[in-house]
Structure formats: C-alpha cells, structure tokens
Short mmCIF file of C-alpha atoms in Angstrom, two decimals:
data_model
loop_
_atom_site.label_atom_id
_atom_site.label_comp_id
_atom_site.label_asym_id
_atom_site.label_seq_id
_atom_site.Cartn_x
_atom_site.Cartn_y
_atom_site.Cartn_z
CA UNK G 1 -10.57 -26.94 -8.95
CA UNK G 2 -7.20 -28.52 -10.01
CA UNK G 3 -4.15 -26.04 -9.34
CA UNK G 4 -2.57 -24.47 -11.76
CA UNK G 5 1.08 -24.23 -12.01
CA UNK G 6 1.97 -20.51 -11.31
CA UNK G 7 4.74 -20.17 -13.98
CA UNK G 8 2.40 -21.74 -16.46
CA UNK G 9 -0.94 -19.74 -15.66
CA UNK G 10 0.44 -16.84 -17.62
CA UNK G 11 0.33 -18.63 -20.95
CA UNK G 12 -3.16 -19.65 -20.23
CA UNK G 13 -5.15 -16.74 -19.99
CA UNK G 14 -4.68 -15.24 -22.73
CA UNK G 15 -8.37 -14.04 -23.31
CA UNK G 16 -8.96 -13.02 -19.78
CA UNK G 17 -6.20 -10.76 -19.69
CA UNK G 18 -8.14 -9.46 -22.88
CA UNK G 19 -11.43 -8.68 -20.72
CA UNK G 20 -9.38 -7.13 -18.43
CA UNK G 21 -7.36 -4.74 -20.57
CA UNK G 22 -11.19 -3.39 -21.78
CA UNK G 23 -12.41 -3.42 -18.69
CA UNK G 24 -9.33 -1.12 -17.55
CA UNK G 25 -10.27 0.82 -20.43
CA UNK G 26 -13.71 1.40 -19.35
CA UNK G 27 -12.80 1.95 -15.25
CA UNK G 28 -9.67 4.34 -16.13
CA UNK G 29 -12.59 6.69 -18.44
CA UNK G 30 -14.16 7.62 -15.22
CA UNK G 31 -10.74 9.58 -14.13
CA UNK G 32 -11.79 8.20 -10.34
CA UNK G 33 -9.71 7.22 -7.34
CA UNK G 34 -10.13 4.92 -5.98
CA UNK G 35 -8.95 4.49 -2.49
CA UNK G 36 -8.41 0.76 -1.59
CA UNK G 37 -8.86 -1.44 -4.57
CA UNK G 38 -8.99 -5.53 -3.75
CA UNK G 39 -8.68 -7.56 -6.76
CA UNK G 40 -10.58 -11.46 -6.01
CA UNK G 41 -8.49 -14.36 -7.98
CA UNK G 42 -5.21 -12.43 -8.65
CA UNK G 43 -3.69 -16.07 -10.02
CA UNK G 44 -0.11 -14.39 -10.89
CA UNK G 45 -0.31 -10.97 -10.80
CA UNK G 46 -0.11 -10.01 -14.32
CA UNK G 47 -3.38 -8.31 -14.18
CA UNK G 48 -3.23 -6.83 -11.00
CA UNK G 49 0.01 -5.06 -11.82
CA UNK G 50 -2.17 -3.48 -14.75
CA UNK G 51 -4.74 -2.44 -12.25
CA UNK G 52 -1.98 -0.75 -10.16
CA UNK G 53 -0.91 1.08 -13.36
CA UNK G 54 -4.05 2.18 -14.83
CA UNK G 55 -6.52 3.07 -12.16
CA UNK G 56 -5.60 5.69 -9.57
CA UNK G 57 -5.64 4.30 -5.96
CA UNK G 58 -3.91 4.42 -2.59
CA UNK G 59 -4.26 0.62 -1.90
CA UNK G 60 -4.50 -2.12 -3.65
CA UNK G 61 -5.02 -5.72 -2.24
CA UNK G 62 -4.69 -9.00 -4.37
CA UNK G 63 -6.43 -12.12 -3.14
CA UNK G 64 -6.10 -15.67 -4.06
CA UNK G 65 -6.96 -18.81 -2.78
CA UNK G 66 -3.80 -20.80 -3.94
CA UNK G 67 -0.44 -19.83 -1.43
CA UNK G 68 1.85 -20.52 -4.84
CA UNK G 69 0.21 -18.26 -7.00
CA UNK G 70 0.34 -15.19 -4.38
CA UNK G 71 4.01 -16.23 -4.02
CA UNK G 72 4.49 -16.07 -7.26
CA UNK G 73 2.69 -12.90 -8.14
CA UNK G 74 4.31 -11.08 -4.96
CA UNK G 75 8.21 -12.23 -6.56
CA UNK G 76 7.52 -11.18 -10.74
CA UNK G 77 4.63 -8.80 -10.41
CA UNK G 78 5.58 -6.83 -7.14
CA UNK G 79 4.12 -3.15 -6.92
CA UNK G 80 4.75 -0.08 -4.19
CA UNK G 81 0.44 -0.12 -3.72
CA UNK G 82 0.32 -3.96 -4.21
CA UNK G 83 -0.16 -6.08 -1.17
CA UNK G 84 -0.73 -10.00 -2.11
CA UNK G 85 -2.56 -12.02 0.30
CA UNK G 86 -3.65 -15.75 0.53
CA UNK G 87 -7.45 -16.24 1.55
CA UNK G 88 -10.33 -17.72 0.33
CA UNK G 89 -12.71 -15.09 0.14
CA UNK G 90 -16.24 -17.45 0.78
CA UNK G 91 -15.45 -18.23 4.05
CA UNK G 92 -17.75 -17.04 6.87
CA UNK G 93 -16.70 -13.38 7.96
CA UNK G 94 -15.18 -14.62 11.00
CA UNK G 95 -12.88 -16.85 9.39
CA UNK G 96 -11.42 -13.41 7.25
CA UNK G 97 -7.96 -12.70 8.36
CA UNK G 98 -7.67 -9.83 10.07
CA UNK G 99 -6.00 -8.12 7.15
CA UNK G 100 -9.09 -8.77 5.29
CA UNK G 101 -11.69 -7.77 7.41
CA UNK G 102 -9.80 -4.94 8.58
CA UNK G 103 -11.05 -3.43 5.24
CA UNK G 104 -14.17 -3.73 6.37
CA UNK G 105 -16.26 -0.31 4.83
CA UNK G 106 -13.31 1.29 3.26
CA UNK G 107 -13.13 -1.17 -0.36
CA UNK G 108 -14.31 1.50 -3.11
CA UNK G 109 -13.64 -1.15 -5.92
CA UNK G 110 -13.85 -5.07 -5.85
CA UNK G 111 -12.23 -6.49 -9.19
CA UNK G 112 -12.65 -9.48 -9.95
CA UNK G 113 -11.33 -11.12 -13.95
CA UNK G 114 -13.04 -14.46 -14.55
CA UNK G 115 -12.87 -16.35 -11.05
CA UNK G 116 -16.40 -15.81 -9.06
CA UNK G 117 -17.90 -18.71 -11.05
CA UNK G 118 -15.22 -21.26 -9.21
CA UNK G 119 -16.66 -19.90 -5.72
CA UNK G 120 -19.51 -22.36 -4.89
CA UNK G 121 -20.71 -20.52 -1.39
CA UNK G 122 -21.92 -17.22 -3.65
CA UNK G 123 -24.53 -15.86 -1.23
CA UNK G 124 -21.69 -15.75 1.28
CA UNK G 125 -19.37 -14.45 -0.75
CA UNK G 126 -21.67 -11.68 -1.96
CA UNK G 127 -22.11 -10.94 2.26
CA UNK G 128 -18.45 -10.47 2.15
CA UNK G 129 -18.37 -7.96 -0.64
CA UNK G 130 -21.28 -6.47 0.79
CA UNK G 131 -18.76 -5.76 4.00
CA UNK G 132 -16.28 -4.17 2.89
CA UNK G 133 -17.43 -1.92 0.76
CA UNK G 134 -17.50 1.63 1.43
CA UNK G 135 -20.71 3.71 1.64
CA UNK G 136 -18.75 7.04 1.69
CA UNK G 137 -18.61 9.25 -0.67
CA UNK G 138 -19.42 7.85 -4.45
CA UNK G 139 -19.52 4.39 -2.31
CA UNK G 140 -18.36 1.57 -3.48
CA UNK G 141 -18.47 -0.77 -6.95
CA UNK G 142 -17.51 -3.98 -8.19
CA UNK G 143 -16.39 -4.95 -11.67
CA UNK G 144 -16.77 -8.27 -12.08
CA UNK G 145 -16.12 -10.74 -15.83
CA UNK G 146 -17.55 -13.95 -15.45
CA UNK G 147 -18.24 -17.00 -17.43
CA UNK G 148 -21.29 -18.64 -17.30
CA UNK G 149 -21.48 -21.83 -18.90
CA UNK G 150 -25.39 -22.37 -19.08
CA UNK G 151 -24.84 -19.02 -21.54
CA UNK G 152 -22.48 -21.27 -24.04
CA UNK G 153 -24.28 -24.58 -23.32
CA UNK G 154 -27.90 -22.50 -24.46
CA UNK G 155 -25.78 -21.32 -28.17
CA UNK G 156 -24.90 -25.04 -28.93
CA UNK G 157 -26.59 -27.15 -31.42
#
C-alpha cells in the first residue's frame, strides 16, 4: 500500500469518518465500559480521539502500521486514555511488541474503521485478535467497517 501523507489523510476520509461517527452511535447505545479499547489502523487520530470521547473506557490503544501517521496522531490528536503505538498487527504473535501482547486477554473492544482489507495475512491476524481479547465478564467484541471490493465489482454493469 502506498503511504499516505499524514497531514493530508484527514481530507481523504471523509466517508470513513462517516461509518465511524454511526458506528459510535451504535457502540455508545449500549452505555458499556469498556476497559482497554485498541483501535487497528488509527491513520491520524481523528477517529480515535472520537472513540476516546464517546465510549467509556480506561485504556485506549491506537495501532498503525505507518511510524508518521502515529507521530502525527500522538502530536494533533493526543488524549489522557490515548496511547499511539507503531506495529503491524499480522505479524506472528512473537513478533508483537511487548506493549502489544502485554494486552494479551484483557482487550474488551477491537475497533477497527476501514483498514482490515489492506492486511493480507487475515487468518493470522484474526489469531491475534483472538489473543487479546478478554473472556471475562461480557468478554470481548470487535467492531469492524470494511470494504470489500468483490461486493462493488458484483453491482457493476
């Protein structure tokens, strides 16, 4: 995937940050809290920052696979709950960062706004999910808005 420049990525997804607003709308009805909340594909922060303000949590811990954007997000999208980390989250388990896989069993929400159809190694990345999520309690839940291009390619003429 070609990067995206960080300072430009905010004028470009406009309809994502769309999905997400509704899907806020939808998570935030269920009045939950959610203890450690990891958002996959932060890109600049702009949605994550609405996560931290509309969904009750302790923790919340924004991934992405591209060291400018979680720069970026970290310096205009900073939050008290917000940690931003750098990782590609399809590697093997082992090759987590400790910060990562120290969340091992404790993740009660996975978010995740229109990036798991970049990650190739799915199956691996669905292991990885599978790990840190929590079984406690209500257990654990991902939200996930995806794009699926063999959906648009079936509508065309």
């Amino acid at each position: 995937m070609d990067q995206i420049a960080p300072e430009v990525y905010g004028s470009l997804n406009y309809a994502p940050k769309k999905f997400a607003a509704q899907s806020l709308i939808i998570l935030g009805s269920q009045n939950r809290l959610f203890d450690t909340i990891v958002d996959i594909g932060c890109g600049d922060g702009g949605v994550t920052k609405e996560l931290a303000e509309k969904l009750r949590h302790r923790q919340l811990v924004a991934v992405d696979v591209d060291p400018a954007m979680t720069a970026y997000a970290q310096q205009t999208n900073p939050g008290r709950s917000i940690e931003y980390k750098t990782q590609d989250v399809s590697v093997a388990w082992d090759e987590l960062s400790e910060d990562i896989r120290a969340l091992e069993g404790k993740v009660t929400l996975i978010f995740s706004n229109f990036v798991l159809h970049y990650i190739r190694d799915k199956s691996r990345l669905v292991a990885n999910f599978s790990r840190l999520l929590t079984t406690a309690g209500a257990g654990g839940c991902i939200h996930a808005n995806i794009f699926i291009p063999a959906d648009l390619n079936r509508k065309l003429p």
